[in-house]
Short mmCIF file of C-alpha atoms in Angstrom, two decimals:
data_model
loop_
_atom_site.label_atom_id
_atom_site.label_comp_id
_atom_site.label_asym_id
_atom_site.label_seq_id
_atom_site.Cartn_x
_atom_site.Cartn_y
_atom_site.Cartn_z
CA MET A 1 50.84 48.17 -12.06
CA PHE A 2 48.74 44.92 -12.13
CA ASN A 3 48.57 43.01 -8.82
CA LYS A 4 47.69 39.34 -8.33
CA LYS A 5 45.45 38.59 -5.34
CA SER A 6 47.16 36.67 -2.49
CA LYS A 7 45.91 33.27 -1.20
CA SER A 8 45.11 34.73 2.20
CA ASN A 9 42.63 37.12 0.69
CA LYS A 10 39.63 35.17 -0.66
CA LYS A 11 37.88 38.26 -1.95
CA VAL A 12 37.40 37.22 -5.56
CA VAL A 13 36.74 40.38 -7.50
CA SER A 14 37.09 43.82 -5.98
CA ALA A 15 35.89 46.04 -8.76
CA LEU A 16 34.27 43.89 -11.46
CA VAL A 17 30.72 44.25 -10.13
CA MET A 18 31.21 48.03 -9.83
CA MET A 19 31.85 48.54 -13.52
CA SER A 20 30.29 51.75 -14.66
CA ALA A 21 29.96 53.80 -17.75
CA SER A 22 33.28 55.51 -16.92
CA PHE A 23 35.11 52.37 -18.12
CA LEU A 24 33.72 52.98 -21.58
CA ALA A 25 36.11 55.86 -21.92
CA LEU A 26 39.38 53.97 -21.56
CA THR A 27 42.69 55.72 -21.36
CA VAL A 28 44.45 55.63 -24.64
CA PHE A 29 48.12 54.74 -24.56
CA ALA A 30 49.93 57.18 -26.84
CA SER A 31 52.19 54.52 -28.21
CA GLY A 32 49.46 51.86 -28.57
CA GLU A 33 46.86 50.88 -31.07
CA PHE A 34 43.15 50.76 -30.22
CA LYS A 35 41.64 47.26 -30.07
CA ASP A 36 38.21 45.78 -29.51
CA VAL A 37 38.52 43.40 -26.52
CA ARG A 38 35.86 41.34 -24.81
CA LEU A 39 36.13 40.40 -21.14
CA GLU A 40 34.46 37.18 -19.94
CA VAL A 41 33.88 36.08 -16.34
CA ASN A 42 33.30 32.36 -15.79
CA GLY A 43 32.53 32.00 -19.49
CA ASN A 44 29.96 34.81 -19.59
CA PRO A 45 30.69 38.03 -21.54
CA VAL A 46 30.46 40.97 -19.14
CA TYR A 47 32.39 43.82 -20.75
CA TYR A 48 33.45 45.09 -24.17
CA ALA A 49 36.37 47.51 -24.30
CA TYR A 50 37.96 49.71 -26.95
CA THR A 51 41.37 49.91 -25.40
CA GLY A 52 44.95 50.81 -26.08
CA SER A 53 46.30 48.34 -23.50
CA GLU A 54 49.06 46.18 -24.91
CA THR A 55 48.78 43.11 -22.61
CA VAL A 56 46.22 41.24 -20.57
CA GLY A 57 47.80 42.51 -17.36
CA GLN A 58 47.56 46.12 -18.53
CA LEU A 59 43.89 45.70 -19.40
CA LEU A 60 43.03 44.26 -15.97
CA ASN A 61 44.99 47.06 -14.23
CA GLU A 62 43.21 49.59 -16.40
CA LEU A 63 39.86 48.12 -15.29
CA LYS A 64 41.08 47.90 -11.68
CA ILE A 65 40.22 44.19 -11.51
CA ASP A 66 41.94 41.97 -8.94
CA ILE A 67 41.90 38.25 -9.59
CA ASP A 68 42.32 35.21 -7.36
CA GLU A 69 45.75 33.83 -8.21
CA ASP A 70 44.76 30.26 -7.33
CA VAL A 71 41.71 30.23 -9.56
CA ASN A 72 43.36 32.12 -12.42
CA SER A 73 46.79 30.54 -12.37
CA ASP A 74 46.47 29.69 -16.06
CA ILE A 75 46.15 33.34 -17.17
CA ASP A 76 49.16 34.77 -19.05
CA LEU A 77 49.29 38.39 -17.91
CA ASP A 78 52.02 39.24 -20.48
CA LYS A 79 49.99 37.93 -23.41
CA GLU A 80 49.71 40.67 -26.03
CA LEU A 81 46.22 41.81 -26.90
CA VAL A 82 45.00 41.81 -30.47
CA ASN A 83 41.89 43.20 -32.05
CA ASN A 84 38.73 41.20 -31.20
CA ASP A 85 40.63 39.39 -28.47
CA VAL A 86 38.79 37.64 -25.61
CA VAL A 87 40.15 37.76 -22.06
CA SER A 88 38.62 35.11 -19.79
CA ILE A 89 38.95 35.23 -16.02
CA LYS A 90 37.46 33.10 -13.31
CA LYS A 91 35.63 34.67 -10.41
CA THR A 92 34.90 32.63 -7.27
CA ASN A 93 31.61 33.23 -5.53
CA ARG A 94 30.90 32.47 -1.91
CA VAL A 95 27.81 30.26 -1.67
CA THR A 96 26.10 29.23 1.56
CA ILE A 97 24.46 25.81 1.39
CA ILE A 98 21.87 24.85 4.00
CA ASP A 99 21.37 21.10 3.64
CA ALA A 100 18.58 19.72 5.83
CA GLY A 101 19.34 22.38 8.43
CA LYS A 102 23.14 21.95 8.34
CA THR A 103 25.03 25.00 7.04
CA PHE A 104 28.36 25.14 5.23
CA GLU A 105 30.05 27.51 2.79
CA ILE A 106 31.81 26.88 -0.50
CA TYR A 107 33.74 29.03 -2.99
CA THR A 108 32.97 28.17 -6.57
CA THR A 109 33.47 29.30 -10.13
CA ALA A 110 30.42 27.38 -11.31
CA SER A 111 28.16 29.48 -13.50
CA ASP A 112 24.88 28.03 -12.35
CA VAL A 113 23.37 25.72 -9.71
CA GLY A 114 23.17 22.89 -12.22
CA LYS A 115 26.98 22.81 -12.45
CA LEU A 116 27.18 22.30 -8.67
CA ILE A 117 24.89 19.30 -9.05
CA GLU A 118 26.87 17.92 -12.00
CA ASP A 119 30.24 18.12 -10.22
CA GLY A 120 28.81 16.56 -7.03
CA THR A 121 29.12 19.65 -4.84
CA ILE A 122 25.39 19.32 -4.27
CA SER A 123 23.90 15.85 -4.07
CA ILE A 124 20.14 15.80 -4.47
CA ASN A 125 17.45 13.24 -5.21
CA GLU A 126 15.54 15.12 -7.88
CA LYS A 127 12.51 12.82 -7.51
CA LEU A 128 12.07 13.67 -3.82
CA ASP A 129 14.21 16.55 -2.56
CA PHE A 130 13.77 20.19 -3.54
CA MET A 131 15.66 23.49 -3.29
CA ASN A 132 14.78 27.16 -2.95
CA VAL A 133 16.40 27.68 -6.38
CA THR A 134 16.38 25.81 -9.67
CA SER A 135 19.30 24.23 -11.49
CA GLU A 136 19.07 27.05 -14.06
CA ASN A 137 19.69 29.81 -11.48
CA LYS A 138 22.96 31.67 -12.04
CA ILE A 139 25.49 31.57 -9.20
CA GLU A 140 25.88 34.91 -7.44
CA ASP A 141 28.22 35.97 -4.67
CA ASN A 142 26.75 35.38 -1.18
CA MET A 143 24.05 33.21 -2.69
CA VAL A 144 22.11 30.94 -0.29
CA ILE A 145 21.00 27.51 -1.51
CA GLU A 146 18.64 25.68 0.80
CA ILE A 147 18.05 21.95 0.26
CA THR A 148 15.01 20.26 1.75
CA ARG A 149 15.39 16.51 2.14
CA VAL A 150 12.15 14.58 1.69
CA THR A 151 11.73 11.12 3.22
CA HIS A 152 8.78 8.79 3.53
CA GLU A 153 7.85 6.19 6.13
CA THR A 154 5.25 3.46 5.78
CA VAL A 155 3.59 2.23 8.96
CA VAL A 156 1.32 -0.84 8.79
CA GLU A 157 -1.00 -1.65 11.69
CA GLU A 158 -3.42 -4.54 12.03
CA THR A 159 -6.62 -4.30 14.06
CA LYS A 160 -8.62 -7.35 15.06
CA VAL A 161 -12.34 -7.31 14.33
CA PRO A 162 -14.40 -9.42 16.79
CA PHE A 163 -16.67 -12.08 15.39
CA GLU A 164 -20.40 -12.27 16.00
CA THR A 165 -22.11 -15.17 17.74
CA VAL A 166 -25.13 -16.48 15.85
CA LYS A 167 -27.62 -18.63 17.73
CA ARG A 168 -30.21 -20.67 15.89
CA ASP A 169 -32.74 -23.38 16.61
CA SER A 170 -32.29 -26.82 15.14
CA VAL A 171 -34.82 -29.60 14.79
CA SER A 172 -31.90 -31.90 14.12
CA LEU A 173 -31.00 -31.81 17.80
CA PRO A 174 -33.19 -33.03 20.64
CA LYS A 175 -34.38 -30.47 23.09
CA GLY A 176 -31.74 -29.32 25.56
CA GLN A 177 -28.74 -30.23 23.40
CA VAL A 178 -26.32 -27.62 22.06
CA ARG A 179 -24.02 -28.00 19.08
CA ILE A 180 -21.28 -25.61 17.94
CA ILE A 181 -21.33 -25.49 14.15
CA SER A 182 -18.48 -22.99 13.79
CA GLU A 183 -16.07 -21.72 16.41
CA GLY A 184 -15.78 -18.34 14.67
CA SER A 185 -12.65 -16.36 13.92
CA GLU A 186 -11.65 -12.71 14.18
CA GLY A 187 -11.28 -10.52 11.13
CA ILE A 188 -8.33 -8.25 10.45
CA LEU A 189 -8.33 -4.61 9.32
CA THR A 190 -5.00 -3.43 7.93
CA THR A 191 -4.28 0.29 8.15
CA THR A 192 -1.39 1.64 6.07
CA THR A 193 -0.08 5.12 6.92
CA GLU A 194 2.28 6.95 4.57
CA ILE A 195 4.15 9.67 6.49
CA THR A 196 6.09 12.44 4.72
CA TYR A 197 9.01 14.23 6.40
CA HIS A 198 10.85 17.40 5.39
CA ASN A 199 14.30 17.39 6.96
CA GLY A 200 13.08 14.84 9.50
CA VAL A 201 9.99 16.83 10.50
CA GLU A 202 6.58 15.36 9.71
CA VAL A 203 4.60 17.49 7.26
CA GLY A 204 1.77 15.17 6.30
CA ARG A 205 0.32 11.68 6.35
CA GLN A 206 -2.13 9.63 4.31
CA GLN A 207 -4.05 6.63 5.62
CA SER A 208 -5.88 3.79 3.94
CA THR A 209 -7.68 0.89 5.60
CA VAL A 210 -8.63 -2.39 3.96
CA GLN A 211 -10.17 -5.59 5.28
CA THR A 212 -7.50 -8.25 4.81
CA GLN A 213 -9.39 -10.99 6.59
CA ALA A 214 -13.13 -11.19 7.15
CA ALA A 215 -14.52 -12.21 10.52
CA LYS A 216 -16.40 -15.52 10.60
CA ASP A 217 -19.43 -15.90 12.82
CA ARG A 218 -19.52 -18.34 15.70
CA VAL A 219 -22.58 -20.47 15.03
CA ILE A 220 -24.34 -22.34 17.83
CA GLU A 221 -27.38 -24.56 17.34
CA TYR A 222 -29.86 -25.21 20.11
CA GLY A 223 -31.92 -28.39 19.86
CA ILE A 224 -35.70 -28.06 19.63
CA GLY A 225 -36.37 -31.44 17.96
CA ASP A 226 -38.02 -34.40 19.55
CA TYR A 227 -35.60 -36.94 18.06
CA ALA A 228 -31.88 -37.36 17.84
CA TYR A 229 -30.10 -36.73 14.54
CA GLY A 230 -28.19 -39.82 13.42
CA THR A 231 -27.71 -41.16 16.94
CA LYS A 232 -26.68 -44.82 17.03
CA LEU A 233 -28.21 -46.90 19.77
CA ASP A 234 -25.86 -49.37 21.41
CA THR A 235 -28.79 -51.60 22.42
CA ILE A 236 -31.97 -51.71 20.37
CA ASN A 237 -35.05 -53.05 22.14
CA TYR A 238 -37.50 -53.72 19.33
CA SER A 239 -40.53 -55.88 18.76
CA ASN A 240 -40.19 -56.25 15.02
CA LYS A 241 -37.80 -55.42 12.21
CA LEU A 242 -38.72 -54.56 8.63
CA VAL A 243 -36.46 -54.23 5.63
CA CYS A 244 -37.71 -51.24 3.63
CA HIS A 245 -36.78 -49.07 0.66
CA ALA A 246 -36.09 -45.54 1.96
CA THR A 247 -36.30 -42.22 0.14
CA ALA A 248 -35.97 -38.68 1.53
CA TYR A 249 -37.96 -35.45 1.47
CA CYS A 250 -38.09 -31.99 3.01
CA ALA A 251 -40.84 -29.43 3.47
CA CYS A 252 -40.01 -27.49 0.29
CA SER A 253 -42.38 -27.07 -2.66
CA ARG A 254 -40.31 -29.42 -4.82
CA CYS A 255 -40.84 -32.26 -2.35
CA CYS A 256 -44.31 -31.50 -1.04
CA GLY A 257 -45.85 -28.89 -3.34
CA TRP A 258 -47.95 -26.53 -1.28
CA SER A 259 -47.29 -27.42 2.33
CA THR A 260 -48.01 -26.02 5.77
CA GLY A 261 -45.21 -28.03 7.38
CA ILE A 262 -47.77 -30.09 9.34
CA THR A 263 -47.78 -33.87 8.83
CA ALA A 264 -50.73 -36.22 8.40
CA SER A 265 -50.64 -36.97 12.14
CA GLY A 266 -50.72 -33.27 13.05
CA MET A 267 -47.04 -33.14 14.08
CA ARG A 268 -44.75 -30.44 12.80
CA ALA A 269 -42.39 -31.71 10.12
CA GLN A 270 -38.92 -32.10 11.59
CA TYR A 271 -36.00 -34.45 11.58
CA GLY A 272 -37.07 -37.88 12.86
CA VAL A 273 -40.54 -37.68 11.32
CA ILE A 274 -41.04 -40.26 8.58
CA ALA A 275 -43.81 -41.04 6.14
CA VAL A 276 -45.08 -44.65 6.12
CA ASP A 277 -47.83 -46.84 4.78
CA PRO A 278 -50.15 -46.96 7.81
CA ARG A 279 -51.27 -50.44 6.82
CA VAL A 280 -47.69 -51.64 7.40
CA ILE A 281 -46.54 -49.28 10.15
CA PRO A 282 -49.28 -47.52 12.15
CA LEU A 283 -48.96 -43.76 12.68
CA GLY A 284 -47.45 -42.95 16.05
CA THR A 285 -45.13 -45.98 16.02
CA LYS A 286 -41.69 -45.24 17.43
CA LEU A 287 -38.92 -46.50 15.22
CA TYR A 288 -35.17 -46.78 14.88
CA ILE A 289 -33.73 -46.68 11.33
CA GLU A 290 -30.32 -47.49 9.88
CA THR A 291 -29.09 -48.89 6.55
CA THR A 292 -28.89 -52.64 6.30
CA ASP A 293 -25.08 -52.49 6.16
CA GLY A 294 -24.93 -50.12 9.14
CA SER A 295 -23.09 -47.41 7.14
CA TYR A 296 -25.79 -44.75 7.67
CA ILE A 297 -27.75 -44.02 10.85
CA TYR A 298 -30.99 -42.07 10.56
CA GLY A 299 -31.69 -42.81 14.20
CA TYR A 300 -34.62 -42.60 16.55
CA SER A 301 -37.82 -41.55 14.74
CA ILE A 302 -41.60 -41.74 14.63
CA ALA A 303 -44.13 -42.70 11.97
CA ALA A 304 -46.11 -39.45 11.66
CA ASP A 305 -46.75 -38.79 7.98
CA THR A 306 -48.09 -40.49 4.88
CA GLY A 307 -47.69 -40.09 1.14
CA GLY A 308 -49.49 -41.21 -1.99
CA ALA A 309 -46.34 -43.02 -3.25
CA ILE A 310 -45.50 -44.59 0.11
CA LYS A 311 -46.91 -48.10 -0.20
CA GLY A 312 -45.88 -51.34 1.44
CA ASN A 313 -42.36 -51.66 2.82
CA ARG A 314 -41.30 -48.18 1.89
CA VAL A 315 -40.50 -45.18 4.11
CA ASP A 316 -39.81 -41.52 3.35
CA LEU A 317 -37.35 -39.85 5.74
CA PHE A 318 -37.62 -36.13 6.56
CA PHE A 319 -34.54 -33.87 6.33
CA PRO A 320 -34.37 -30.18 7.25
CA THR A 321 -33.03 -29.12 3.82
CA HIS A 322 -33.53 -30.17 0.23
CA GLY A 323 -29.77 -30.62 -0.17
CA GLU A 324 -29.66 -33.14 2.67
CA ALA A 325 -32.61 -35.02 1.18
CA LEU A 326 -30.87 -35.21 -2.22
CA GLN A 327 -27.66 -36.33 -0.60
CA PHE A 328 -29.45 -39.23 1.11
CA GLY A 329 -31.01 -40.39 -2.15
CA ARG A 330 -32.34 -43.95 -1.95
CA LYS A 331 -31.17 -46.64 0.44
CA THR A 332 -32.26 -49.99 1.81
CA VAL A 333 -32.83 -49.70 5.54
CA ASN A 334 -33.71 -51.74 8.60
CA VAL A 335 -36.74 -50.29 10.34
CA TYR A 336 -36.85 -51.41 13.96
CA ILE A 337 -40.26 -51.12 15.63
CA MET A 338 -39.41 -50.16 19.17
CA ALA A 339 -40.81 -52.32 21.96
#
């Protein structure tokens, strides 16, 4: 006689997996008619019988198949079999799930792993996490599904890069004076580390380093000139004052053509050296020059050079760079002949 399986016994199928060729020779009931019957487990055809069993219950008894009464509560055991009938039963499989090292067991009638994902039994981020099986794998009794959880961490570190100190001579400063042109600033290197974890355990890291801020040099100028650059005198002791038209030049080829950097008086060209008409201002005369409105101070200087275009009340002021000479342009200046 057919027996339903009790709730206390979670063994799902006792004989189904042990089907053998002996079942092909089914007992024929003398009073019954032979029928072709297909048996399905969890929607998959597993057995075809040519049987004389009259009901579903008789067929299952004949095959010695126990069923879980909770899972198969919808089966009508007294349903009469007809030719080409299909008998569907549900078989629960015990599945062990190891999720990031934590183990638990489930009983399921799902046919494949994908069904466990669809019904939410297994929650997985398919873009990151991975399993030891695929979603297409069929569910088998005592199956083990291991889920590896993948996480990422981004660590950003900044490293300061020291600045360099650049020292240079300047003819714009008198000897012994020091001027800081730029204080300098540190640069920054940013290192980004991408760390990958499997179940909380580091398995790899990738690093990239970029310069997010460049270091700026500290620039210090040391005076080597004989005259001050744009220094205003509070008291001017002079013997004579001339109003002159002033232009500007430097030692470049555009201003002087081929030049050795040595003036007509033999002095080295530097800030404070000016070209004059020696008939108006003798070479070697110490001067102080500022614009007639006092808005620009050239400062303490010396008449040490000449020029073919420098005639009469005209002076040509030396600047260290061509850009500074262009910026000065042309101005009307007071030339004080120092006493």
